[in-house]
Amino acid sequence: YEDLDTGPDQNGQLNLAFHNWDEVPSDLYSHAATVKGLNFSHNRILDVPKEFGNLVMIRELDLSHNKLYQIDPVIMLRRLRVLNLSHNCLSSIPENIAFVQFVDYHCGHSGSFSLQ
């Protein structure tokens, strides 16, 4: 988890893409107050842990190209404006994610899904 040691850049961006991680490292939450953009694409994450809600400053989140089946904790991110969920295993997304201005939820190979 070396990328977590340095933390986000001067703009609050943290790139954790292409690590093949199958879980969100708990070290991420030590940067909760400073992360404004998080690229967690191209990993193997199955679910978003409830601690994800601690990322209170996050505005942009890329969770594309993972293996997500659920994203419930993401709805607690009230500052979130851009969310990329493309190419996951989602069958539905929560309706109350409507506060996000742009959501890319293209299913890729997983077929169709609906709002819960």
PDB file of C-alpha atoms in Angstrom, residues 22-106:
ATOM      1  CA  ASP A  22      -9.445  -7.159  -3.539  1.00  0.00           C
ATOM      2  CA  GLU A  23     -10.308  -4.937  -0.588  1.00  0.00           C
ATOM      3  CA  VAL A  24     -10.131  -1.288   0.328  1.00  0.00           C
ATOM      4  CA  PRO A  25      -7.064  -0.816   2.558  1.00  0.00           C
ATOM      5  CA  SER A  26      -7.896   0.597   5.979  1.00  0.00           C
ATOM      6  CA  ASP A  27      -4.955   3.023   5.653  1.00  0.00           C
ATOM      7  CA  LEU A  28      -7.091   4.999   3.188  1.00  0.00           C
ATOM      8  CA  TYR A  29      -9.190   6.428   6.015  1.00  0.00           C
ATOM      9  CA  SER A  30      -6.203   8.188   7.585  1.00  0.00           C
ATOM     10  CA  HIS A  31      -6.527  10.618   4.644  1.00  0.00           C
ATOM     11  CA  ALA A  32     -10.305  11.044   4.981  1.00  0.00           C
ATOM     12  CA  ALA A  33     -10.168  14.789   5.656  1.00  0.00           C
ATOM     13  CA  THR A  34      -7.973  15.595   2.636  1.00  0.00           C
ATOM     14  CA  VAL A  35      -9.044  13.271  -0.209  1.00  0.00           C
ATOM     15  CA  LYS A  36     -11.191  15.166  -2.722  1.00  0.00           C
ATOM     16  CA  GLY A  37     -10.739  12.819  -5.654  1.00  0.00           C
ATOM     17  CA  LEU A  38     -10.126   9.081  -5.532  1.00  0.00           C
ATOM     18  CA  ASN A  39      -9.294   6.813  -8.441  1.00  0.00           C
ATOM     19  CA  PHE A  40      -9.805   3.238  -7.284  1.00  0.00           C
ATOM     20  CA  SER A  41     -10.361   1.812 -10.765  1.00  0.00           C
ATOM     21  CA  HIS A  42      -8.988  -1.436 -12.162  1.00  0.00           C
ATOM     22  CA  ASN A  43      -8.793  -3.354  -8.908  1.00  0.00           C
ATOM     23  CA  ARG A  44     -10.809  -6.389  -7.760  1.00  0.00           C
ATOM     24  CA  ILE A  45     -12.953  -4.800  -5.033  1.00  0.00           C
ATOM     25  CA  LEU A  46     -16.149  -6.755  -4.293  1.00  0.00           C
ATOM     26  CA  ASP A  47     -17.866  -4.322  -1.957  1.00  0.00           C
ATOM     27  CA  VAL A  48     -17.484  -0.864  -0.487  1.00  0.00           C
ATOM     28  CA  PRO A  49     -16.969  -1.011   3.293  1.00  0.00           C
ATOM     29  CA  LYS A  50     -19.092   1.174   5.565  1.00  0.00           C
ATOM     30  CA  GLU A  51     -15.959   3.125   6.552  1.00  0.00           C
ATOM     31  CA  PHE A  52     -16.023   4.607   3.066  1.00  0.00           C
ATOM     32  CA  GLY A  53     -18.558   7.049   4.472  1.00  0.00           C
ATOM     33  CA  ASN A  54     -15.686   8.653   6.437  1.00  0.00           C
ATOM     34  CA  LEU A  55     -14.314  10.171   3.205  1.00  0.00           C
ATOM     35  CA  VAL A  56     -16.325  13.324   3.888  1.00  0.00           C
ATOM     36  CA  MET A  57     -14.448  15.668   1.522  1.00  0.00           C
ATOM     37  CA  ILE A  58     -14.567  13.464  -1.570  1.00  0.00           C
ATOM     38  CA  ARG A  59     -16.106  15.019  -4.699  1.00  0.00           C
ATOM     39  CA  GLU A  60     -14.943  12.643  -7.447  1.00  0.00           C
ATOM     40  CA  LEU A  61     -14.830   8.869  -7.142  1.00  0.00           C
ATOM     41  CA  ASP A  62     -13.815   6.335  -9.775  1.00  0.00           C
ATOM     42  CA  LEU A  63     -14.690   2.752  -8.850  1.00  0.00           C
ATOM     43  CA  SER A  64     -14.826   1.500 -12.430  1.00  0.00           C
ATOM     44  CA  HIS A  65     -13.424  -1.864 -13.505  1.00  0.00           C
ATOM     45  CA  ASN A  66     -13.815  -3.627 -10.178  1.00  0.00           C
ATOM     46  CA  LYS A  67     -16.118  -6.468  -9.139  1.00  0.00           C
ATOM     47  CA  LEU A  68     -18.561  -4.465  -7.052  1.00  0.00           C
ATOM     48  CA  TYR A  69     -21.909  -6.003  -6.157  1.00  0.00           C
ATOM     49  CA  GLN A  70     -23.061  -3.201  -3.864  1.00  0.00           C
ATOM     50  CA  ILE A  71     -22.187   0.439  -3.212  1.00  0.00           C
ATOM     51  CA  ASP A  72     -24.425   1.359  -0.263  1.00  0.00           C
ATOM     52  CA  PRO A  73     -21.804   3.355   1.724  1.00  0.00           C
ATOM     53  CA  VAL A  74     -21.264   5.658  -1.268  1.00  0.00           C
ATOM     54  CA  ILE A  75     -24.671   7.267  -0.666  1.00  0.00           C
ATOM     55  CA  MET A  76     -23.288   8.809   2.538  1.00  0.00           C
ATOM     56  CA  LEU A  77     -20.763  10.889   0.572  1.00  0.00           C
ATOM     57  CA  ARG A  78     -22.759  14.134   0.409  1.00  0.00           C
ATOM     58  CA  ARG A  79     -20.052  16.168  -1.372  1.00  0.00           C
ATOM     59  CA  LEU A  80     -19.707  13.575  -4.130  1.00  0.00           C
ATOM     60  CA  ARG A  81     -20.480  15.027  -7.578  1.00  0.00           C
ATOM     61  CA  VAL A  82     -18.833  12.627 -10.056  1.00  0.00           C
ATOM     62  CA  LEU A  83     -19.076   8.856  -9.705  1.00  0.00           C
ATOM     63  CA  ASN A  84     -17.847   6.236 -12.159  1.00  0.00           C
ATOM     64  CA  LEU A  85     -19.222   2.743 -11.530  1.00  0.00           C
ATOM     65  CA  SER A  86     -18.762   1.355 -15.018  1.00  0.00           C
ATOM     66  CA  HIS A  87     -17.666  -2.223 -15.615  1.00  0.00           C
ATOM     67  CA  ASN A  88     -18.697  -3.743 -12.297  1.00  0.00           C
ATOM     68  CA  CYS A  89     -21.123  -6.484 -11.254  1.00  0.00           C
ATOM     69  CA  LEU A  90     -23.881  -4.194 -10.003  1.00  0.00           C
ATOM     70  CA  SER A  91     -27.480  -5.263 -10.500  1.00  0.00           C
ATOM     71  CA  SER A  92     -28.856  -2.041  -8.997  1.00  0.00           C
ATOM     72  CA  ILE A  93     -27.790   1.291  -7.564  1.00  0.00           C
ATOM     73  CA  PRO A  94     -29.492   3.129  -4.687  1.00  0.00           C
ATOM     74  CA  GLU A  95     -32.084   5.736  -5.737  1.00  0.00           C
ATOM     75  CA  ASN A  96     -30.819   8.252  -3.186  1.00  0.00           C
ATOM     76  CA  ILE A  97     -27.574   8.659  -5.085  1.00  0.00           C
ATOM     77  CA  ALA A  98     -29.415  11.390  -7.025  1.00  0.00           C
ATOM     78  CA  PHE A  99     -27.343  14.170  -5.406  1.00  0.00           C
ATOM     79  CA  VAL A 100     -24.424  13.128  -7.639  1.00  0.00           C
ATOM     80  CA  GLN A 101     -24.321  15.275 -10.784  1.00  0.00           C
ATOM     81  CA  PHE A 102     -22.724  12.684 -13.060  1.00  0.00           C
ATOM     82  CA  VAL A 103     -22.917   8.941 -12.618  1.00  0.00           C
ATOM     83  CA  ASP A 104     -21.460   6.538 -15.160  1.00  0.00           C
ATOM     84  CA  TYR A 105     -22.901   3.143 -14.361  1.00  0.00           C
ATOM     85  CA  HIS A 106     -22.422   1.327 -17.658  1.00  0.00           C
TER      86      HIS A 106
END
